[in-house]
Every structure is written in C-alpha cells, then in structure tokens.
Coordinates of C-alpha atoms and ligand atoms in Angstrom, one line a residue:
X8 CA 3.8 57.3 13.0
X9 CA 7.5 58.2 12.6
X10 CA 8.9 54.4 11.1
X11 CA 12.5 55.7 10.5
X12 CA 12.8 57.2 14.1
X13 CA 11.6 54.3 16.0
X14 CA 14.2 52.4 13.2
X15 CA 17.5 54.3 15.1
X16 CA 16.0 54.7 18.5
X17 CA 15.8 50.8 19.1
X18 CA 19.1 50.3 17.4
X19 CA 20.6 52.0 20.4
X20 CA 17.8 50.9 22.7
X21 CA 19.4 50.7 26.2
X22 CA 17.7 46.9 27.0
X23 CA 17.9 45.9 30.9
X24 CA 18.6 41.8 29.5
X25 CA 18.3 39.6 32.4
X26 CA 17.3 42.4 35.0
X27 CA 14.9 40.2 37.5
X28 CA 11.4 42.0 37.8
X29 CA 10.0 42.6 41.1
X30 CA 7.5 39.3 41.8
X31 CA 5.4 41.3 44.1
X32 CA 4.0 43.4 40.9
X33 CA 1.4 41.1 40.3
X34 CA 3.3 37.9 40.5
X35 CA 2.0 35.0 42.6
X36 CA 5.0 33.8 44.1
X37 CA 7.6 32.2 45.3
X38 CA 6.4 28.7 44.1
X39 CA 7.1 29.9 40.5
X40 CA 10.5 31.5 39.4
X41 CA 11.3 35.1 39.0
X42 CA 9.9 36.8 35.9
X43 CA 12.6 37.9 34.2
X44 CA 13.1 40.5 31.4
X45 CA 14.4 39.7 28.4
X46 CA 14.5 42.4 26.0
X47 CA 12.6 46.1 25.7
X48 CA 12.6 48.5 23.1
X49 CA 12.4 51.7 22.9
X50 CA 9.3 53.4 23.8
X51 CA 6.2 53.5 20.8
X52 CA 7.4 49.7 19.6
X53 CA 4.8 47.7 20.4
X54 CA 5.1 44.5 19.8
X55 CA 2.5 41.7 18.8
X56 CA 3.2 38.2 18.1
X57 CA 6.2 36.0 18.9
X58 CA 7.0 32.4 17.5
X59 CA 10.0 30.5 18.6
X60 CA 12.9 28.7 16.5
X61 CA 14.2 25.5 17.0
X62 CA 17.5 26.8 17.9
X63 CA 15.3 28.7 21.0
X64 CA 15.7 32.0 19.6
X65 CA 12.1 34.6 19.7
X66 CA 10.8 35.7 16.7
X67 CA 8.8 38.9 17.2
X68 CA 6.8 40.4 14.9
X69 CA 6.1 44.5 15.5
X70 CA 2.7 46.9 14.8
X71 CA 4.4 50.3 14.7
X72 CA 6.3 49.3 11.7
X73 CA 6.2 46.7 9.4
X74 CA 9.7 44.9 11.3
X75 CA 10.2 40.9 12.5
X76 CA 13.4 40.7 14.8
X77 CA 15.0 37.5 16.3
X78 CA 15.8 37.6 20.0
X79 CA 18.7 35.0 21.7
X80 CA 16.4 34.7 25.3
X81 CA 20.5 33.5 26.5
X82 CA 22.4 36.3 25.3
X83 CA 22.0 39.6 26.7
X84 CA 20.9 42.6 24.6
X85 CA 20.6 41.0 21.4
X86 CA 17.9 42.1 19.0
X87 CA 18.3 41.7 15.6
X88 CA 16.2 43.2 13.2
X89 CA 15.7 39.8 10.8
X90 CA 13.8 42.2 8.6
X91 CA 11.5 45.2 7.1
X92 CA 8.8 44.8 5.1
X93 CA 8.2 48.3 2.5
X94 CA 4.8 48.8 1.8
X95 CA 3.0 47.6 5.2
X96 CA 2.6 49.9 8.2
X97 CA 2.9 46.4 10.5
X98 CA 3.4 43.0 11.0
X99 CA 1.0 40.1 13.1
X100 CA 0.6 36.9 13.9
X101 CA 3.3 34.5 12.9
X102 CA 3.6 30.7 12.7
X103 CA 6.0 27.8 11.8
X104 CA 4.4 26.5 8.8
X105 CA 7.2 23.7 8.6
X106 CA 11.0 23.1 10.1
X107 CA 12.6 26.5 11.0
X108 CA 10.2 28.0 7.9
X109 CA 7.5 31.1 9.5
X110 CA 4.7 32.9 7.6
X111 CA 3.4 36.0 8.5
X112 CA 0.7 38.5 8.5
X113 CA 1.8 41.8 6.8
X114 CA -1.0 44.9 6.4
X115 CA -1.9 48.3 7.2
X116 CA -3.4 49.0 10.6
X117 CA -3.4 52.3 12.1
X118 CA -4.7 53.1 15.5
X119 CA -6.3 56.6 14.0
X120 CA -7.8 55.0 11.2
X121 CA -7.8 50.9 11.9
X122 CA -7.0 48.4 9.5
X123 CA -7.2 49.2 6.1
X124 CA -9.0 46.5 3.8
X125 CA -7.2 45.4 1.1
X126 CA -3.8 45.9 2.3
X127 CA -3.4 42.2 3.7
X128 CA -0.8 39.4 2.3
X129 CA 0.5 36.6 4.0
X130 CA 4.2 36.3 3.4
X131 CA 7.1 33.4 4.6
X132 CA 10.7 33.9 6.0
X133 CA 13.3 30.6 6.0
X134 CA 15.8 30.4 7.1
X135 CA 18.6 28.6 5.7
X136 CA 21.4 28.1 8.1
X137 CA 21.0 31.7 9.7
X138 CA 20.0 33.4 6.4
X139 CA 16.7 34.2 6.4
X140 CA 14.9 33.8 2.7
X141 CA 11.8 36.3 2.7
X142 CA 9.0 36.2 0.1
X143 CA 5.4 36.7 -0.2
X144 CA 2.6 33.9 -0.2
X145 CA -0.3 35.8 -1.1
X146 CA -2.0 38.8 -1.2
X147 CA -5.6 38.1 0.1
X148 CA -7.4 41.9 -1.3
X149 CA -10.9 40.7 0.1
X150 CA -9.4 40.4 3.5
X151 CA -10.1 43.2 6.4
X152 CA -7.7 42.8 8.7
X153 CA -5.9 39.8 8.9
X154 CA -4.6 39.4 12.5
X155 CA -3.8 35.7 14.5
X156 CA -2.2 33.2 12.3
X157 CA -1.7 29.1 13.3
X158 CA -0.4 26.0 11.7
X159 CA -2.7 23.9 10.4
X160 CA -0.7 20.8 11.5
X161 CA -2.3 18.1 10.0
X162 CA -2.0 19.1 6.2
X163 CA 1.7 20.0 5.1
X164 CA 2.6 23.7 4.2
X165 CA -0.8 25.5 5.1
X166 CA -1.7 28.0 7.8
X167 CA -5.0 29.3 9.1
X168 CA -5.1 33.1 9.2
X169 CA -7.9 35.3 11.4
X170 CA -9.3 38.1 9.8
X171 CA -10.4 40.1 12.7
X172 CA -13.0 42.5 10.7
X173 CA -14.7 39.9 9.0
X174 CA -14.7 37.3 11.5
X175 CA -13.6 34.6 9.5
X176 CA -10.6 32.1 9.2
X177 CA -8.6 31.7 5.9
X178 CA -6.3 28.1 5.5
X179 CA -4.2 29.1 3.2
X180 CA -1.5 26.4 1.4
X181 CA 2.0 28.2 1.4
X182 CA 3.4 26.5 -1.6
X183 CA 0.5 27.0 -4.0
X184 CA -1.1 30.2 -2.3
X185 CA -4.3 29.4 -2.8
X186 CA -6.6 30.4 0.1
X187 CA -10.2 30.5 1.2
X188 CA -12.2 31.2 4.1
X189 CA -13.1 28.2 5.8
X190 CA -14.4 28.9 9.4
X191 CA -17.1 31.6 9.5
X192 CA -19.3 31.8 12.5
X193 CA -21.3 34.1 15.2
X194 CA -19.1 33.9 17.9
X195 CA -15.6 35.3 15.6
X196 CA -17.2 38.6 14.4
X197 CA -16.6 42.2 16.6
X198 CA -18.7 42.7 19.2
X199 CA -21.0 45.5 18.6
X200 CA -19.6 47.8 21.6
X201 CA -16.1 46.9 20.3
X202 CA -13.9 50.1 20.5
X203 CA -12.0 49.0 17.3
X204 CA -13.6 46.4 14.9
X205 CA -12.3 43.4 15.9
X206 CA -13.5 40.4 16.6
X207 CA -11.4 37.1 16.4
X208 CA -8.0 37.9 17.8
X209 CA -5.4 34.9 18.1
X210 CA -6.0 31.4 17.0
X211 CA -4.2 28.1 17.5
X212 CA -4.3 24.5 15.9
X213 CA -3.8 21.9 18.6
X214 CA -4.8 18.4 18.6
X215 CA -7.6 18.6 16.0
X216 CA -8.9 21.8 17.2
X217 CA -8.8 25.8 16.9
X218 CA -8.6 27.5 19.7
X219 CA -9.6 31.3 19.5
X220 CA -9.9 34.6 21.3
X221 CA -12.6 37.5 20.4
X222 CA -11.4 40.3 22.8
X223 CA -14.0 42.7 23.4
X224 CA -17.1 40.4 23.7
X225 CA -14.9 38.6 25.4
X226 CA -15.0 34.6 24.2
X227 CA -12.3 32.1 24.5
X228 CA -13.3 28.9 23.1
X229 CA -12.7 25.8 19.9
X230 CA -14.1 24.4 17.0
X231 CA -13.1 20.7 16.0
X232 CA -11.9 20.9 12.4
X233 CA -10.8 18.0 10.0
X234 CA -7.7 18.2 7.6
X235 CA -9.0 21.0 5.3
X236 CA -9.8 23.4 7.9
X237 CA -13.9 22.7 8.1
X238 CA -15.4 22.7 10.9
X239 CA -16.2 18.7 12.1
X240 CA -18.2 20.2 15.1
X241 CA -19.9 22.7 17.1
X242 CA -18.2 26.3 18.1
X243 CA -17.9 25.5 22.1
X244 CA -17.3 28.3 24.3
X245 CA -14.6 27.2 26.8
X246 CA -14.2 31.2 28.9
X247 CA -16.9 33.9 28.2
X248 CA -15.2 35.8 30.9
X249 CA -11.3 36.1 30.2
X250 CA -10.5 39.2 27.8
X251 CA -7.7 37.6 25.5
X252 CA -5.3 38.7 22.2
X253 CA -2.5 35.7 21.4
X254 CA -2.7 32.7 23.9
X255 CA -0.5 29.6 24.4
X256 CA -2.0 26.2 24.5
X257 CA -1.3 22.9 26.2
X258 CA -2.9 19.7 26.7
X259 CA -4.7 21.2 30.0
X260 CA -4.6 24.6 29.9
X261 CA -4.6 28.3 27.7
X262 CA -2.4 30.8 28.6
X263 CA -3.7 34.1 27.5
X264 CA -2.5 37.2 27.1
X265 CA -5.1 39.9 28.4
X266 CA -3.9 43.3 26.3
X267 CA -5.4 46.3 27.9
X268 CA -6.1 43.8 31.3
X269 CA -2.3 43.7 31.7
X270 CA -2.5 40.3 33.3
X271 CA -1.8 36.7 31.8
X272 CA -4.4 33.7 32.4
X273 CA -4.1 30.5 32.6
X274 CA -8.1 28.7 31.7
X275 CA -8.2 25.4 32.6
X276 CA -9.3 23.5 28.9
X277 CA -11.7 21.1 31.2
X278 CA -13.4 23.5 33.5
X279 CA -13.1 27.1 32.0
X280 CA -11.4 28.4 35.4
X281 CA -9.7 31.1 34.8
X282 CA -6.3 32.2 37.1
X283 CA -4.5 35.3 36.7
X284 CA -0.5 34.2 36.6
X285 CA 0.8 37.0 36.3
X286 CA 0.4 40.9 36.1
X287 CA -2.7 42.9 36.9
X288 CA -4.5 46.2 36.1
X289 CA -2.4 48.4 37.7
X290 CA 1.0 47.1 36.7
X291 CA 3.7 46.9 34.6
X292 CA 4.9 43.7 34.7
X293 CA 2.8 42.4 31.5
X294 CA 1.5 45.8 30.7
X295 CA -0.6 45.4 27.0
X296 CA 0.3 41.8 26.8
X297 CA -0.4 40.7 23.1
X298 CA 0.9 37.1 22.5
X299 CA 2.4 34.4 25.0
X300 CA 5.0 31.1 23.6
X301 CA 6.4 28.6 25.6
X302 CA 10.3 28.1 25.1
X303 CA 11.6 24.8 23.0
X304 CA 15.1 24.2 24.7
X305 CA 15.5 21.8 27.4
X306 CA 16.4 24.7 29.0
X307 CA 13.1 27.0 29.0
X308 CA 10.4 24.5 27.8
X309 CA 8.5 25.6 31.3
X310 CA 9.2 29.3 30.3
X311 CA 6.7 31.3 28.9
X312 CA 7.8 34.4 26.8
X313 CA 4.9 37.5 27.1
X314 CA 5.4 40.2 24.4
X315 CA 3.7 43.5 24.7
X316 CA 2.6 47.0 23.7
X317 CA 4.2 48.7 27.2
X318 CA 0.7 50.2 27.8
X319 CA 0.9 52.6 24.5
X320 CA -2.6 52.0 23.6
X321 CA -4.2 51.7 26.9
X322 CA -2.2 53.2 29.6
X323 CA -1.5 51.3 32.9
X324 CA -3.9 53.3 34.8
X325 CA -4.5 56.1 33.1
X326 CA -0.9 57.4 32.7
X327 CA 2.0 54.7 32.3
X328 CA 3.4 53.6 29.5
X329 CA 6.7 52.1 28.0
X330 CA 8.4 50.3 25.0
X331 CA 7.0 46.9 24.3
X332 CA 9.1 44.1 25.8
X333 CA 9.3 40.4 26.1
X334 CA 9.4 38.7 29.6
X335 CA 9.9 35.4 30.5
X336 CA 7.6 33.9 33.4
X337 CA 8.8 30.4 34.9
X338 CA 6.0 28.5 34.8
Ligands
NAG14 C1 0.0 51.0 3.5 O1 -0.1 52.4 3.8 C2 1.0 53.1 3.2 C3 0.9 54.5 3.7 O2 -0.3 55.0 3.8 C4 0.8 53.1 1.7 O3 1.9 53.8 1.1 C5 0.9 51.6 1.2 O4 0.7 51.5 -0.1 C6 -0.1 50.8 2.0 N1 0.1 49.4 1.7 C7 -0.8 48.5 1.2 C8 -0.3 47.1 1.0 O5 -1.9 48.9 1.0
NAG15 C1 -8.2 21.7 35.9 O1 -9.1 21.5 36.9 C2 -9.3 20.2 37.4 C3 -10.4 20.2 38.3 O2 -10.3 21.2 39.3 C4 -7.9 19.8 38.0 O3 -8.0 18.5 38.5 C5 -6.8 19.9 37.0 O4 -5.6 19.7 37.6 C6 -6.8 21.3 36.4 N1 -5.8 21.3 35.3 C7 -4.8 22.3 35.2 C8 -3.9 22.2 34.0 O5 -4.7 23.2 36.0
NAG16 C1 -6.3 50.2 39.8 O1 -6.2 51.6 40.1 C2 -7.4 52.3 40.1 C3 -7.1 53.8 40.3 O2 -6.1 54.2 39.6 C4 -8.2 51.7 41.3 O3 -9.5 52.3 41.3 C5 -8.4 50.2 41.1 O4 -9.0 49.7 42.2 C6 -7.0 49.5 40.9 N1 -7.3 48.1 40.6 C7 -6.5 47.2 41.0 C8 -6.8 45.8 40.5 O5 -5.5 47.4 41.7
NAG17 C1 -0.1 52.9 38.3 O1 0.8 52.1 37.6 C2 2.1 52.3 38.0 C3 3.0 51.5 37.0 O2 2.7 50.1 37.2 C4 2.3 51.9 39.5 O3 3.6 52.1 39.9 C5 1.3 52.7 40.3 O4 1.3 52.2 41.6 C6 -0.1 52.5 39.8 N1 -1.1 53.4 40.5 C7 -2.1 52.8 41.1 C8 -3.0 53.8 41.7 O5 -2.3 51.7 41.1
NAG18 C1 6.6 56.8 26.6 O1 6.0 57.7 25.8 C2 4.8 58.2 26.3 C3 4.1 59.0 25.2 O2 5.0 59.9 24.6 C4 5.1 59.0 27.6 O3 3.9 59.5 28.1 C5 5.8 58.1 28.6 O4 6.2 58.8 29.7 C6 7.0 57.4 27.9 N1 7.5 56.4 28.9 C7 8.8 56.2 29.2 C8 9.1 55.1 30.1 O5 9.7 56.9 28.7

C-alpha cells in the first residue's frame, strides 16, 4: 500500500456532500427518505468503523492506513483527519468508552498477508473541547487480530474487543489496562472455508447482552453477560442466514452491514427475519458496507450512517469499485 499517497489524494478528495443517491439502486422506497451521501474519499480508502459524538459529528476509523477522521454529517465536504497512528498499517472498531472519550483498535492487517499477530493495541482519543488527547491503552501481544470493539456499559471505563483470529472477546478496563479474554466459544471462531481467517466480526453491548457477527459461516446472534464480561447464559443464534461485519442495534431490531453482499439488513431481534433495507449485489449504493450508527441529534436520530470499502476488496460484480464513503439512509 502507498499510505502517503492516499494521505494527499483525500486531502484534495473531490466529495459529492449532500448529492441525493438514486433510490431505485437497491432502495425500497418512497416510504423511507432519500439516501443521501455524505462524504467519499478517494479511491483505495476503505473505510471500517464509525462511532458518533455527542455533538453529532462521525468518527471513522480507516484500514488502508492507520487514520481516524471526524465528519460534520451538516456541513458539506468536511473531513478532518482527527489523526495518524505511526506504527499500524490500520485502524478498526471504535467505541465511546465514556462522555465524548473513544477507544480504538490499532494493528497490522494486510489483504496480501492478513493480520499480523502481535501487532494489536487498543488505544483512546478525548477530546477536550475540540482537542483531541490521543494515547495508548494497551498493547495486547497474544492477540491475532483484534477487529469489532463495544462498550461494556455496565462497568465504568472498559470495552470488549473481538479478536477475529482467535475467536475470542477481551474486556479490557481503559484506565488500568488490564485485559483478558472473557468470551470464548464455538460459534466466534473462522469458519473453516473462510477466505481470510476471521471469525467474530463486530460486537455490541446492549441491554445486558453481546450481540455479534461471524461473517463467513455466517451467524448473527448474543450471549447474556453479567458486569465483568462472563457469559450469564447460553450463545443463542438469532440469524444463521444474514452475512454481517459492524451492525447497529435497537430494542427490536440489528441493522447489519453485509461487506461483500453490498446490502444493509435489518433482523428482527424476536423472530430472526431478515429484510434487506438497502443496496444489493449488484450496486453501489452500499457497496462493501463495513459498519452502520444511528445519528444522536434530534435531527438524525432516525438516520443511519453506512461506511464502506467502495467494493475494493470485492468488486460490485466483478468489476466496480470506488473510494469508501459514508451514506446516510433515513430510516
Ligand atoms: C506494522 O507493519 C509495519 C510495516 O511492515 C512495521 O514497520 C510495524 O512495526 C508493524 N507494527 C506493529 C505494531 O507490529
Ligand atoms: C418483528 O416481527 C414481529 C412479528 O412479525 C412484528 O410484530 C414486529 O413489529 C417486528 N419488529 C420490528 C422491529 O420490525
Ligand atoms: C448480479 O449480476 C450478475 C451478473 O453480473 C447476475 O448473474 C445476478 O443475477 C445479479 N444479481 C442481482 C441480485 O441482481
Ligand atoms: C454492475 O454494477 C454497476 C455498479 O453498481 C451497475 O451499474 C451495473 O448495472 C451492474 N451490472 C449488472 C450486470 O448488474
Ligand atoms: C478505483 O480503483 C480501481 C483499482 O485501481 C479501478 O479499477 C476503478 O476503476 C477505480 N474506480 C474509480 C471510480 O475511479
């Protein structure tokens, strides 16, 4: 990869802000508003995880080099690289660990040679007024490939973090930096026909449970956990039939994003239907979708924000693709 290239290329990025997608590509409509597109980079960024600040603005965290930016969703063109991290080839999931203060994965993962054990630390970004404060957590050596990331809401400063290799879940406390795996099971580790060797994908806390994708086997389901991390229950399978990275989740429903599918799904948490809301196989609108989050203004709590890859690692069929972007879907 060329880090320094991509660097000036998306500094002059020509970004269509606010340009209204074309609904027919895979969009059920008219019922639900226009997608809309908020921001796209320059070809070969692909982009993988997005948080959102209390102040609204996106937090995006990038694989083809090791850079988190901060995007206004109400201001056109505005992309500002928050920062860079020397030393990792990318960034992953991300997470609010407490009032405007994120954590993030940091580590080497290569699409020629996949991710590279023992490169993996967990590191935090506040931000203090609008000066962000960046420093590392941890470095976790033993980990393979650290990937989703979540809150663990009901103990104060501590994450959960996937490792997708090893198919296991660290909590980790952000203050002391002590960590240590405390989900381990069958259903996060790579299926054996995976094409790259991951298993668990994106995770979230919600309401006493974690909520987690494995892509290739594919799996979408939650594990009741109690205060610590440990699981309280049994590993339920909510979707065995819904291929899904990062995901969004509400009372009723996970929104998924599908990757290589190019589509977003919403599963029903009470029956395990799955709907396809937006996108499909053969278009651009979502194309290599890799994390979904709702807004947190009054005015776009019903948006959801889709990041992507533009199709870099799996072509929309066979032969498009295009910088990652982030587009917003009225839901
Ligand atoms: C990541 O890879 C780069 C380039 O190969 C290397 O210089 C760097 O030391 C690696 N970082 C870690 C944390 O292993
Ligand atoms: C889930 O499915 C049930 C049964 O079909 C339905 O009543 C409910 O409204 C659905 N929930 C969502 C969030 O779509
Ligand atoms: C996608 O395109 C391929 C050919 O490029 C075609 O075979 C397939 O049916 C299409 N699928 C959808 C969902 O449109
Ligand atoms: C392939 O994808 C492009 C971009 O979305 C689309 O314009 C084209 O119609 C697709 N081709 C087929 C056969 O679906
Ligand atoms: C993006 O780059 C790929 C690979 O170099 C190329 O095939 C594709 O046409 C480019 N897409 C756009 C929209 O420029």
């Amino acid at each position: 990869m060329f880090p320094n290239i991509f660097l000036a290329i998306s500094a002059l990025v020509a970004s269509v802000t606010g340009a209204v997608l074309d609904p027919r590509n895979g969009y059920p409509g008219p019922h639900h508003g226009d997608p809309r597109l908020v921001y796209q980079f320059a070809n070969g960024t692909m982009l993988e995880n997005i948080a959102i600040r209390s102040n609204g603005n996106l937090l995006v965290t990038l694989t083809d080099r090791p850079e988190l930016y901060e995007v206004n969703p109400f201001i056109p063109k505005t992309a500002k690289l928050v920062h860079r991290f020397p030393g990792y080839l990318g960034l992953l999931g991300i997470t609010e660990v407490s009032p405007d203060v994120f954590t993030l994965n940091a580590g080497n993962f290569s699409i020629t040679t996949g991710p590279a054990a023992g490169s993996w630390a967990v590191w935090q970004v506040a931000f203090h007024k609008d000066q962000p404060k960046v420093f590392k957590v941890v470095d976790i050596p033993g980990a393979l490939s650290l990937n989703g990331m979540t809150t663990l809401a009901s103990t104060p400063n501590t994450i959960l973090a996937a490792d997708s290799t090893a198919g296991v879940i660290y909590s980790v406390n952000t203050r002391t930096g002590s960590y240590k795996v405390v989900l381990d099971d069958e259903t996060f580790k790579p299926a054996a026909d995976a094409e790259i060797p991951i298993g668990i994908n994106g995770i979230r806390y919600f309401d006493h449970y974690v909520y987690y994708t494995n892509s290739f086997k594919p799996f979408f389901g939650r594990v009741r956990v109690n205060k610590a991390g440990y699981a309280t229950g049994s590993y339920e399978a909510i979707a065995t039939d819904v291929v899904g990275d990062d995901f969004a989740v509400t009372p009723h429903a996970a929104y998924i994003a599908g990757n290589p599918t190019n589509v977003v799904t919403k599963v029903n948490l009470s029956t395990g239907k799955g709907e396809v809301i937006a996108g499909n196989l053969n278009s651009s609108l979502v194309a290599g979708d890799t994390s979904v989050a709702f807004g947190r203004t009054k005015k776009d709590k019903h948006v959801l924000y889709v990041v992507t890859v533009g199709g870099s690692l799996s072509p929309v069929n066979g032969t498009f693709s295009e910088g990652g972007k982030i587009v917003a879907l009225d839901i």
